[in-house]
CSV table of C-alpha atoms and ligand atoms in Angstrom, one decimal:
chain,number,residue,atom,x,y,z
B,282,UNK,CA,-11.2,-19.7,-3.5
B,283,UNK,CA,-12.9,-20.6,-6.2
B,284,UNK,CA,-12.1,-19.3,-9.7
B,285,UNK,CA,-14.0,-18.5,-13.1
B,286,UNK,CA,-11.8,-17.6,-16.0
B,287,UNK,CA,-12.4,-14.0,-17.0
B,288,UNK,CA,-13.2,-12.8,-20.5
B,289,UNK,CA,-9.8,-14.2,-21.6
B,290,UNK,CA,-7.9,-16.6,-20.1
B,291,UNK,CA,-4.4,-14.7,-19.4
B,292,UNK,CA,-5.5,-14.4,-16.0
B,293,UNK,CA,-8.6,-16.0,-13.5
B,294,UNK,CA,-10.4,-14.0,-11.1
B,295,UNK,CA,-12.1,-15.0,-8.1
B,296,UNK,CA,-15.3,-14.6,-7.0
B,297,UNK,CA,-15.0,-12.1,-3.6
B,298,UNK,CA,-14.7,-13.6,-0.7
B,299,UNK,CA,-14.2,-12.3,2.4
B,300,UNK,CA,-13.6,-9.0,1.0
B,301,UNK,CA,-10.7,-9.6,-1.0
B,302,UNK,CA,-10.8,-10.7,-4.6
B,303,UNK,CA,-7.8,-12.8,-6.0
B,304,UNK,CA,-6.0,-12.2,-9.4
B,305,UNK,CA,-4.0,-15.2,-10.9
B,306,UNK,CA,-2.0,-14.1,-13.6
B,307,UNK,CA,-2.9,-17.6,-16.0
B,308,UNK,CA,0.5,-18.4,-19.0
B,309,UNK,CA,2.0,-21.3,-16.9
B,310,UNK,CA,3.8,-22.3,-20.5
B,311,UNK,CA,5.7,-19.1,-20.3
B,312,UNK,CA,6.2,-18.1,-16.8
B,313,UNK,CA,3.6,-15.6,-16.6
B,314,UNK,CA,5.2,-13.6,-19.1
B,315,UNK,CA,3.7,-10.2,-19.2
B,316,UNK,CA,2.2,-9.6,-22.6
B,317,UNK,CA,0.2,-6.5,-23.4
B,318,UNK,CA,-3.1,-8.5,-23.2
B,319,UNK,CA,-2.4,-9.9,-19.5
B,320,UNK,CA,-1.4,-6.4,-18.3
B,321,UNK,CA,-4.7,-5.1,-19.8
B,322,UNK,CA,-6.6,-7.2,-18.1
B,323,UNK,CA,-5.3,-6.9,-15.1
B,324,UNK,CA,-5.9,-3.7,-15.1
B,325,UNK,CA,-9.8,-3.3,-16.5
B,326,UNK,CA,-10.0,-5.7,-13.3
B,327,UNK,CA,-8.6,-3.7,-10.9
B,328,UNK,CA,-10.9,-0.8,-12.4
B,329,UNK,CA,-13.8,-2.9,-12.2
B,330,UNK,CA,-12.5,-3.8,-8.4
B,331,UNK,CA,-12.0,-0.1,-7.6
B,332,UNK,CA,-15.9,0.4,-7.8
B,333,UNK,CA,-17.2,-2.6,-6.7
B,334,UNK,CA,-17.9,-2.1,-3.1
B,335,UNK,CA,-17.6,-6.0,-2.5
B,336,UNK,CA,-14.1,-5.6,-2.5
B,337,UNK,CA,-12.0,-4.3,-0.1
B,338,UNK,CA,-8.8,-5.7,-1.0
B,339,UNK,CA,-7.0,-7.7,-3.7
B,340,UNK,CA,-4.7,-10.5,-3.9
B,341,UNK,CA,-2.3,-10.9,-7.4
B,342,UNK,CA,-0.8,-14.1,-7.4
B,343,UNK,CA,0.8,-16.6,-10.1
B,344,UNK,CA,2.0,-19.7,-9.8
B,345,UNK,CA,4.2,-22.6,-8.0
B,346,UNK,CA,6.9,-21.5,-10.9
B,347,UNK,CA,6.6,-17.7,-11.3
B,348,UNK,CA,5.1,-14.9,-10.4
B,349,UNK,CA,6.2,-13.7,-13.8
B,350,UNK,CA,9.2,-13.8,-15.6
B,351,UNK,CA,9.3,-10.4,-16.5
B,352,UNK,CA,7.7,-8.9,-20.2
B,353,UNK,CA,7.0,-11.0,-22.9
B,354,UNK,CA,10.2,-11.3,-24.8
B,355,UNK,CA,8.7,-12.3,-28.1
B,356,UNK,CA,6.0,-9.2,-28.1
B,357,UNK,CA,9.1,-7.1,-27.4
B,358,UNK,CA,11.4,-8.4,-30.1
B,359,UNK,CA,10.1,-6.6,-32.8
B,360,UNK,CA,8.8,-3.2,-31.8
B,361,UNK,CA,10.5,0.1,-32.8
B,362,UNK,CA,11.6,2.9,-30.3
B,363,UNK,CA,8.4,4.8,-31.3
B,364,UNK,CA,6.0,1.7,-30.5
B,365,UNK,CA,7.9,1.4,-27.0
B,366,UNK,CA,6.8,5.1,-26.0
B,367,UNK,CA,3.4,4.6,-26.7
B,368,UNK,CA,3.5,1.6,-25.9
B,369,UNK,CA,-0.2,1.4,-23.8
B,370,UNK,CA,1.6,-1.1,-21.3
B,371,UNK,CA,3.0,1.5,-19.5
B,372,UNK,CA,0.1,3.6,-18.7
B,373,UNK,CA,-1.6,0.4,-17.9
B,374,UNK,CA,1.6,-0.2,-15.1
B,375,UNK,CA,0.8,3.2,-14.1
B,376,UNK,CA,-3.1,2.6,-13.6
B,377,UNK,CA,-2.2,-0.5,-11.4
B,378,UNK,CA,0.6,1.6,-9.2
B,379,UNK,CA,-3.0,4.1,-9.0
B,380,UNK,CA,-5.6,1.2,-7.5
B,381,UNK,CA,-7.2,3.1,-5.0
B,382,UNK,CA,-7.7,-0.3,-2.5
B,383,UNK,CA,-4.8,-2.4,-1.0
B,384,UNK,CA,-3.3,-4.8,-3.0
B,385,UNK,CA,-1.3,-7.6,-2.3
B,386,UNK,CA,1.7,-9.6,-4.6
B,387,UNK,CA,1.7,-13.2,-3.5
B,388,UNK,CA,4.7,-14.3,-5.1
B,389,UNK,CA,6.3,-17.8,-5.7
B,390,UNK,CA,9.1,-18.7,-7.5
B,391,UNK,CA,10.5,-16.0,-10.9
B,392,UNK,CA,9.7,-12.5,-10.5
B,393,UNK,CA,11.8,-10.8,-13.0
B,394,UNK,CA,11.8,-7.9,-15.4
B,395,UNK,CA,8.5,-6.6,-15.4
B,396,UNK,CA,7.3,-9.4,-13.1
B,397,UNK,CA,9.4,-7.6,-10.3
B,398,UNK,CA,8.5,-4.3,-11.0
B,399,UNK,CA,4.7,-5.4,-11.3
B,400,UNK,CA,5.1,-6.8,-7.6
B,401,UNK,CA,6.6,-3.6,-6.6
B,402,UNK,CA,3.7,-1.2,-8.0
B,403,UNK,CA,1.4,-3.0,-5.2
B,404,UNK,CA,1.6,-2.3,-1.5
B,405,UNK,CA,2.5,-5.2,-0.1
B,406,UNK,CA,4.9,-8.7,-0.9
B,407,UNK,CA,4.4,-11.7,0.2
B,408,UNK,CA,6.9,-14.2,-0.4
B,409,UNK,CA,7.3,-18.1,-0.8
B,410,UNK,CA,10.6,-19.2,0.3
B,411,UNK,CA,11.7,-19.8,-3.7
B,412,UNK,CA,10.7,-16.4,-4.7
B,413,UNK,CA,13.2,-15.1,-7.1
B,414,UNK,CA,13.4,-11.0,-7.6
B,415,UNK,CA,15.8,-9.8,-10.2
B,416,UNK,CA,15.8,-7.5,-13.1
B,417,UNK,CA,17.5,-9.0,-15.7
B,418,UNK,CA,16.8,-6.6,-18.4
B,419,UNK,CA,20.8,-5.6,-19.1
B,420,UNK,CA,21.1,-9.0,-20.8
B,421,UNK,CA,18.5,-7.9,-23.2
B,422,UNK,CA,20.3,-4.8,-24.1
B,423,UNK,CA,17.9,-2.9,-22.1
B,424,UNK,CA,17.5,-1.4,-18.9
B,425,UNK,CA,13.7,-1.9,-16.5
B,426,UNK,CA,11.5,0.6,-18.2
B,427,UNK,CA,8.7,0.3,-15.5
B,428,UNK,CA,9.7,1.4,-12.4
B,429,UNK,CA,12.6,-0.6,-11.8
B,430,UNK,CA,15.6,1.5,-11.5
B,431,UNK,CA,13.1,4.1,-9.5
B,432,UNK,CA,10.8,1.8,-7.0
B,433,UNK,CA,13.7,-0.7,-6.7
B,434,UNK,CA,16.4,2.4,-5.4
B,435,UNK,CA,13.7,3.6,-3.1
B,436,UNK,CA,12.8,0.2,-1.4
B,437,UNK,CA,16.6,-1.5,-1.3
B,438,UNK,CA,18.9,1.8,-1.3
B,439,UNK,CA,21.3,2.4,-4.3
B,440,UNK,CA,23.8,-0.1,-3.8
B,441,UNK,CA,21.8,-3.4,-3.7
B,442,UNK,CA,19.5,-1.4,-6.6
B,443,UNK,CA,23.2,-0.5,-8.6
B,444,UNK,CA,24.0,-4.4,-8.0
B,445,UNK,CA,20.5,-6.2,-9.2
B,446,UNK,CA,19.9,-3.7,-12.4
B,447,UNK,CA,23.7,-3.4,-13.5
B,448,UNK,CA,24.3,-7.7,-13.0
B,449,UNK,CA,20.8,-8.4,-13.3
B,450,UNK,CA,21.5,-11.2,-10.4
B,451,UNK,CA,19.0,-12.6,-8.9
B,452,UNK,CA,18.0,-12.1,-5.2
B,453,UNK,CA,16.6,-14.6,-2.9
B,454,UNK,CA,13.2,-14.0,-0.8
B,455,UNK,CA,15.2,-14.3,2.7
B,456,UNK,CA,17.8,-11.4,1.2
B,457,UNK,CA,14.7,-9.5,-0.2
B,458,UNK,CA,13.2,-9.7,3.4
B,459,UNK,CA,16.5,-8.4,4.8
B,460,UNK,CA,16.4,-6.1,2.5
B,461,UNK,CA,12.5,-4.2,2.8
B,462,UNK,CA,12.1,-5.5,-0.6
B,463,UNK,CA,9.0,-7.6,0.4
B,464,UNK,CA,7.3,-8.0,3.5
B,465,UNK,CA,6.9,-11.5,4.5
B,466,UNK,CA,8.8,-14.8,3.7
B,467,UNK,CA,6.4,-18.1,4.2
B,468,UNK,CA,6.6,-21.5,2.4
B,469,UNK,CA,5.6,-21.7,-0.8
B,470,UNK,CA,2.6,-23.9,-0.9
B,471,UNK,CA,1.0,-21.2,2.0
B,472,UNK,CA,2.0,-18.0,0.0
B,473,UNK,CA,-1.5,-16.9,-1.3
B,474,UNK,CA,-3.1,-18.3,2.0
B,475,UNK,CA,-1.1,-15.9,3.8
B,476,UNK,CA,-1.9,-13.4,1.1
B,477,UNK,CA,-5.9,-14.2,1.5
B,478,UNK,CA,-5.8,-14.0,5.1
B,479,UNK,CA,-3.8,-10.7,5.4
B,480,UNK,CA,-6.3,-9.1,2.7
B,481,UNK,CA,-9.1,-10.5,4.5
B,482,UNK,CA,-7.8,-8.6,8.2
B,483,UNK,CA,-7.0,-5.6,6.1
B,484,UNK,CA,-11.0,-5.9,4.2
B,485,UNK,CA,-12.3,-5.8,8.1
B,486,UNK,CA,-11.2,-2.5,8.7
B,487,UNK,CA,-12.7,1.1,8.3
B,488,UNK,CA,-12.6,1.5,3.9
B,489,UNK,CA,-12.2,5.1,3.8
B,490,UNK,CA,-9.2,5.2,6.8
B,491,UNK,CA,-7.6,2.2,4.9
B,492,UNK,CA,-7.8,4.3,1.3
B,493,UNK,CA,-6.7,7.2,3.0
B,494,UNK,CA,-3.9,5.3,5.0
B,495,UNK,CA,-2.8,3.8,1.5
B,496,UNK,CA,-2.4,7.2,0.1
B,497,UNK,CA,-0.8,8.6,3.2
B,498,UNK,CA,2.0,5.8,2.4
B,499,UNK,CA,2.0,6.0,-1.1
B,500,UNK,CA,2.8,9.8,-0.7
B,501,UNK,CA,6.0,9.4,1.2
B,502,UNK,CA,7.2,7.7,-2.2
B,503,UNK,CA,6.5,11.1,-4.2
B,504,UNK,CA,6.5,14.3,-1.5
B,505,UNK,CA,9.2,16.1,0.1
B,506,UNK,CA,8.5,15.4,3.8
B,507,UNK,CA,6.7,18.7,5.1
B,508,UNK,CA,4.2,18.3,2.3
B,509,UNK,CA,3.9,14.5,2.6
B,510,UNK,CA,3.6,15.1,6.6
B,511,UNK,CA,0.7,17.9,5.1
B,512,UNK,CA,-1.3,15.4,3.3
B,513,UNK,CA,-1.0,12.9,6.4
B,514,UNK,CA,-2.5,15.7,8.4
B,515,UNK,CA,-5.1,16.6,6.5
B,516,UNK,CA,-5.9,13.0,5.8
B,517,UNK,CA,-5.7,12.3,9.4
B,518,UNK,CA,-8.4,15.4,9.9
B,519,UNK,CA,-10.5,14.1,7.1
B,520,UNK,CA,-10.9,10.3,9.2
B,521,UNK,CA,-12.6,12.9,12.1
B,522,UNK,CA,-15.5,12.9,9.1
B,523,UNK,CA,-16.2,9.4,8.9
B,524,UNK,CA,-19.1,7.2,10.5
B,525,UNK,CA,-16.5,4.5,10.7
B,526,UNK,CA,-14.4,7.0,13.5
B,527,UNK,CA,-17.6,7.2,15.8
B,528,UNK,CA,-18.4,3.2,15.3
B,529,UNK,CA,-14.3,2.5,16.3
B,530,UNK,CA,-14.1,4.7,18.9
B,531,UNK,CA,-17.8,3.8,20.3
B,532,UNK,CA,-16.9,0.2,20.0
B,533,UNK,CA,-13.4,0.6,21.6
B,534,UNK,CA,-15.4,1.9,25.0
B,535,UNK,CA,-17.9,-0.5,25.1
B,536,UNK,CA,-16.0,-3.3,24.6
B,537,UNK,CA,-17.2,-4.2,21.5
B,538,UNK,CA,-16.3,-5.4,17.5
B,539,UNK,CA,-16.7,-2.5,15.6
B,540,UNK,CA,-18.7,-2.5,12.2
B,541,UNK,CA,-17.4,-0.2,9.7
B,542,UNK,CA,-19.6,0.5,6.7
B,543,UNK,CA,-17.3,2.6,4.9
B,544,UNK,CA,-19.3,5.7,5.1
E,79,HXC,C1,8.6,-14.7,-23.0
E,79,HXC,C2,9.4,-16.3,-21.6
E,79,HXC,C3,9.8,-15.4,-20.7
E,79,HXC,C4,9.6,-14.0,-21.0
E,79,HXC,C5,10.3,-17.3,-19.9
E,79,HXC,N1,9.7,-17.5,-21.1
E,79,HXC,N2,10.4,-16.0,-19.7
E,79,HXC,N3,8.8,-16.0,-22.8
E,79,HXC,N4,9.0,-13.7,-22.2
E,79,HXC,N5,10.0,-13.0,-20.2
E,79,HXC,C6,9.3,-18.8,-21.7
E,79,HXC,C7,10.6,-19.5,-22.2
E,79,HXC,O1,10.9,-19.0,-23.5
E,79,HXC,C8,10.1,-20.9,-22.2
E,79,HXC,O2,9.3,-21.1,-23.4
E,79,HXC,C9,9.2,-21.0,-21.0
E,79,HXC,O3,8.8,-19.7,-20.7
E,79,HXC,C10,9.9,-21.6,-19.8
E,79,HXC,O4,11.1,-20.9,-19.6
E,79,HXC,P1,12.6,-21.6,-19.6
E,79,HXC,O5,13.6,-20.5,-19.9
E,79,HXC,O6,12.6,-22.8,-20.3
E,79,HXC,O7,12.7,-21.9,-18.0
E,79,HXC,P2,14.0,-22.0,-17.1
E,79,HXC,O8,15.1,-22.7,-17.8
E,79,HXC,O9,13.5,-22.6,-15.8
E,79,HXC,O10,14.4,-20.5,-16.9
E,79,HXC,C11,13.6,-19.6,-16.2
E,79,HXC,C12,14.1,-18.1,-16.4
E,79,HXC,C13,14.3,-17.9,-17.9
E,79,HXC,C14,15.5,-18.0,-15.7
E,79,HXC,C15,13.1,-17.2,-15.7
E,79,HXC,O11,13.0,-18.2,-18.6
E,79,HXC,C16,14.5,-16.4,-18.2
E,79,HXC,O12,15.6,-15.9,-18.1
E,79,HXC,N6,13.5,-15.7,-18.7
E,79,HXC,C17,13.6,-14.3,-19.2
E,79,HXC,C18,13.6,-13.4,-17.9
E,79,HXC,C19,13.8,-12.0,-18.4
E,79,HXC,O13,14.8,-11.6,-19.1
E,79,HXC,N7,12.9,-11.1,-18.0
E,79,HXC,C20,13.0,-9.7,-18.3
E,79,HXC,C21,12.2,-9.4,-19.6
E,79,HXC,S1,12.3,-7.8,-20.1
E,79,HXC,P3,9.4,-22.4,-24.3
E,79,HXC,O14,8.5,-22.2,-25.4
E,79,HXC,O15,10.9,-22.5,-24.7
E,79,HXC,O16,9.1,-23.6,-23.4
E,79,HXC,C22,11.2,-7.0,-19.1
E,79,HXC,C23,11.1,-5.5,-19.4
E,79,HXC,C24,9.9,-4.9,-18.7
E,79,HXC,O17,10.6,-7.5,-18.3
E,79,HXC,C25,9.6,-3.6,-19.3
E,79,HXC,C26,8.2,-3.1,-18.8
E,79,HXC,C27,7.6,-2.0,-19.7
């Protein structure tokens, strides 16, 4: 897929093809680490993504070496308790956890620290065989301040969540498969193929069922069941409003693709 850098060069963006638009976070030199600029841009991307209606999914990916090895260690090094708070990184993490359209990790190689719970904010991991998770924060003196004691417990269970933030260990794609950290293991060098290509089947479906399907997920994460099983319903009724409902189930008896406009 072909690539133009974007206003800066912390990350490329793609052109859309195919529906899906691909992200590739772009500091090779230091692992992708995540300094305030990157995550900034990442996100004014994924807001610019969220209205284009060329894209219907999106792909983050980094390189052979690392997803990315967690914050940007120097940036941190200095900053005061106050300048953490308010630090506009974490409302930025938030913002990408919000991205209304699927999104997809493509992971290869370190995905630490903030790298790991970056990964985690999207919906779906895809894993090259060297993929390495881990949240090494401890042997900073500090603990994962963006999700990672929370989406990590929730995904893994306690114990294996205890084990990675309290050793800071790293875990092994295969383990992180066995463990529902991630969703797929592939070689490495077909990692953001199988990214692409999953994006691209997930771009040909209905838009509004797939934003409300995303939702409908994202909710079990934050509801008690009853009122997560509520939303579902009532975002199962709302589907019944949709074009794209008649085209599926017209094309389904006769026999036919459907084509779903996302109205
Ligand atoms: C800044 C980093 C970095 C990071 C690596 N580099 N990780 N720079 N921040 N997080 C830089 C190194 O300094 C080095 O630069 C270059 O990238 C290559 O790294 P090496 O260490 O030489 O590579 P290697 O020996 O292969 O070791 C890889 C590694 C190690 C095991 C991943 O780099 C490492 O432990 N990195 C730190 C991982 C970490 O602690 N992450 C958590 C950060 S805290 P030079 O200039 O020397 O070549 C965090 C909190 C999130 O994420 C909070 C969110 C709000």
């Amino acid at each position: 897929m072909a690539e133009k850098p974007a206003e800066s060069s912390d990350i490329l963006v793609s052109t859309p093809r195919d529906g899906v638009l691909l992200i590739t976070l772009n500091r090779p030199k230091v692992l992708n680490a995540l300094r305030s600029k990157l995550i900034g841009e990442v996100r004014a991307e994924l807001e610019r993504a969220a209205e284009d209606e060329a894209v219907r999914a999106v792909v983050v990916t980094g390189n052979e070496r690392a997803f990315a090895a967690g914050a940007d260690i120097t940036e941190m090094k200095d900053k005061s308790a106050v300048e953490v708070l308010t630090d506009t990184r974490l409302a930025a993490w938030q913002a990408i956890g919000g991205f209304p359209k699927p999104i997809i990790a493509a992971v290869n190689g370190y995905c630490l620290g903030g790298g790991c719970e970056l990964a985690m904010s999207m919906d779906i991991i895809v894993a090259g065989e060297d993929a390495r998770f881990g949240q090494p924060e401890i042997n900073l003196g500090i603990i994962p301040g963006a999700g990672g004691t929370q989406r990590l417990s929730r995904n893994v269970g306690k114990s294996l969540a205890m084990k990675m933030v309290l050793s800071g260990e790293m875990m092994r794609a295969r383990d992180a498969l066995a463990a529902g950290l991630i969703a797929e293991v592939v070689p490495p060098e077909l990692t953001v193929e199988r990214a692409l290509e999953l994006a691209a089947l997930i771009a040909t479906k209905p838009p509004i069922a797939v934003r409300l399907a995303k939702a409908s997920v994202a909710q079990s994460y934050e509801l008690p069941l009853q009122q997560a099983l509520d939303y579902e319903r009532k975002a199962f009724a709302l589907c019944f409003a949709t074009e794209d409902r008649l085209e599926g189930v017209s094309a389904f008896i006769e026999k036919r693709k459907p084509s779903f406009k996302g109205r």
